[in-house]
Amino acid sequence: MLKKIEGFGSRLLERVVPGVDAAACGWKWWAACWQCGGRSCSVNTCTADLICG
């Protein structure tokens, strides 16, 4: 019974959440980041590398 529920949940999730596309990776920039003490920063969306500006 648990496997049926898990399977149903997985199928439902696949319909609601779009697949992840590796081509969507890139850099996002913010004017102020708490990780950088309020300075500007950029984050690589694939590797989570953080660069403070």
XYZ file of N, CA, C and O in Angstrom:
212
model
N 0.818 -1.192 0.000
C 0.000 0.000 0.000
C 0.866 1.261 0.000
O 0.565 2.209 -0.687
N 1.955 1.236 0.798
C 2.842 2.392 0.865
C 3.494 2.668 -0.490
O 3.627 3.817 -0.898
N 3.866 1.608 -1.199
C 4.480 1.780 -2.517
C 3.501 2.424 -3.499
O 3.885 3.237 -4.324
N 2.230 2.080 -3.404
C 1.222 2.683 -4.276
C 1.098 4.172 -3.983
O 1.012 4.988 -4.900
N 1.093 4.521 -2.709
C 0.985 5.929 -2.326
C 2.228 6.699 -2.787
O 2.124 7.805 -3.316
N 3.398 6.119 -2.607
C 4.634 6.762 -3.049
C 4.642 6.939 -4.563
O 5.041 7.981 -5.072
N 4.204 5.931 -5.285
C 4.142 6.018 -6.744
C 3.185 7.100 -7.201
O 3.482 7.875 -8.120
N 2.026 7.189 -6.552
C 1.058 8.221 -6.892
C 1.645 9.603 -6.620
O 1.517 10.514 -7.433
N 2.317 9.758 -5.482
C 2.931 11.039 -5.137
C 4.010 11.433 -6.135
O 4.107 12.590 -6.530
N 4.807 10.475 -6.569
C 5.862 10.758 -7.544
C 5.280 11.187 -8.880
O 5.746 12.145 -9.502
N 4.235 10.493 -9.330
C 3.595 10.860 -10.604
C 2.961 12.242 -10.526
O 3.046 13.031 -11.460
N 2.341 12.531 -9.414
C 1.724 13.839 -9.221
C 2.783 14.934 -9.201
O 2.628 15.981 -9.831
N 3.877 14.703 -8.519
C 4.961 15.676 -8.447
C 5.557 15.941 -9.824
O 5.845 17.086 -10.175
N 5.729 14.897 -10.638
C 6.269 15.061 -11.981
C 5.362 15.939 -12.845
O 5.836 16.647 -13.718
N 4.068 15.902 -12.615
C 3.134 16.724 -13.387
C 3.158 18.186 -12.942
O 2.943 19.083 -13.741
N 3.408 18.417 -11.670
C 3.343 19.762 -11.112
C 4.674 20.496 -11.220
O 4.717 21.667 -11.561
N 5.766 19.809 -10.930
C 7.093 20.425 -10.909
C 7.788 20.139 -12.233
O 7.952 18.983 -12.602
N 8.189 21.186 -12.948
C 8.885 20.958 -14.211
C 10.260 20.333 -13.991
O 10.865 20.501 -12.926
N 10.749 19.607 -14.975
C 12.065 18.995 -14.878
C 13.156 20.047 -14.831
O 12.999 21.163 -15.319
N 14.284 19.711 -14.249
C 15.410 20.620 -14.161
C 16.219 20.514 -15.437
O 16.573 19.425 -15.870
N 16.496 21.653 -16.026
C 17.261 21.706 -17.266
C 18.665 22.186 -16.946
O 18.839 23.269 -16.382
N 19.667 21.403 -17.287
C 21.049 21.777 -16.988
C 21.446 23.057 -17.708
O 22.310 23.794 -17.248
N 20.809 23.362 -18.826
C 21.114 24.582 -19.568
C 20.646 25.827 -18.814
O 21.016 26.936 -19.171
N 19.833 25.643 -17.790
C 19.324 26.779 -17.026
C 20.358 27.291 -16.024
O 20.092 28.254 -15.324
N 21.506 26.670 -15.969
C 22.544 27.102 -15.036
C 23.090 28.459 -15.465
O 23.140 28.770 -16.647
N 23.505 29.219 -14.497
C 24.081 30.522 -14.787
C 24.384 31.261 -13.506
O 24.387 30.689 -12.424
N 24.643 32.538 -13.638
C 24.965 33.386 -12.497
C 23.817 34.334 -12.224
O 23.229 34.892 -13.146
N 23.494 34.515 -10.944
C 22.485 35.471 -10.500
C 23.193 36.512 -9.648
O 24.052 36.169 -8.842
N 22.845 37.776 -9.835
C 23.479 38.866 -9.107
C 22.486 39.558 -8.193
O 21.330 39.739 -8.548
N 22.952 39.958 -7.026
C 22.152 40.718 -6.069
C 22.946 41.930 -5.616
O 24.166 41.883 -5.505
N 22.245 43.019 -5.326
C 22.886 44.252 -4.882
C 23.417 44.127 -3.455
O 24.405 44.769 -3.103
N 22.766 43.296 -2.637
C 23.209 43.128 -1.256
C 22.915 41.708 -0.792
O 21.816 41.204 -0.991
N 23.913 41.069 -0.201
C 23.772 39.698 0.303
C 24.200 39.654 1.760
O 25.228 40.218 2.130
N 23.433 38.949 2.572
C 23.821 38.808 3.979
C 25.084 37.979 4.101
O 25.876 38.172 5.015
N 25.309 37.041 3.157
C 26.502 36.200 3.209
C 27.775 37.027 3.005
O 28.851 36.628 3.428
N 27.630 38.173 2.330
C 28.786 39.032 2.038
C 28.791 40.279 2.910
O 29.416 41.275 2.576
N 28.054 40.250 3.989
C 28.029 41.377 4.905
C 27.335 42.603 4.320
O 27.708 43.724 4.633
N 26.344 42.395 3.466
C 25.596 43.498 2.873
C 26.148 44.005 1.554
O 25.560 44.869 0.930
N 27.287 43.471 1.126
C 27.855 43.872 -0.163
C 27.157 43.122 -1.286
O 26.404 42.185 -1.059
N 27.436 43.507 -2.531
C 26.857 42.817 -3.681
C 27.457 41.419 -3.806
O 28.544 41.148 -3.288
N 26.730 40.526 -4.475
C 27.233 39.169 -4.648
C 26.642 38.544 -5.903
O 25.669 39.036 -6.462
N 27.262 37.483 -6.332
C 26.731 36.675 -7.423
C 26.863 35.209 -7.036
O 27.794 34.813 -6.335
N 25.895 34.397 -7.499
C 25.840 32.977 -7.147
C 25.662 32.169 -8.411
O 24.809 32.478 -9.247
N 26.445 31.117 -8.557
C 26.282 30.176 -9.652
C 25.137 29.241 -9.274
O 25.193 28.573 -8.242
N 24.085 29.194 -10.104
C 22.900 28.410 -9.775
C 23.108 26.913 -9.887
O 22.276 26.145 -9.423
N 24.202 26.468 -10.483
C 24.470 25.031 -10.592
C 25.407 24.534 -9.505
O 25.217 23.453 -8.965
N 26.416 25.313 -9.201
C 27.438 24.868 -8.260
C 27.320 25.526 -6.893
O 28.009 25.130 -5.964
N 26.479 26.551 -6.775
C 26.291 27.331 -5.546
C 27.535 28.094 -5.137
O 27.690 28.483 -3.981
N 28.460 28.344 -6.094
C 29.625 29.171 -5.800
C 29.162 30.593 -5.538
O 28.326 31.129 -6.266
N 29.694 31.217 -4.515
C 29.327 32.575 -4.116
C 30.538 33.484 -4.285
O 31.626 33.163 -3.809
N 30.325 34.615 -4.960
C 31.386 35.599 -5.130
C 30.875 36.928 -4.576
O 29.841 37.431 -5.009
N 31.605 37.467 -3.603
C 31.248 38.761 -3.023
C 31.894 39.875 -3.832
O 33.041 39.756 -4.259
N 31.136 40.952 -4.022
C 31.634 42.068 -4.823
C 32.148 43.198 -4.016
O 32.201 43.310 -2.861
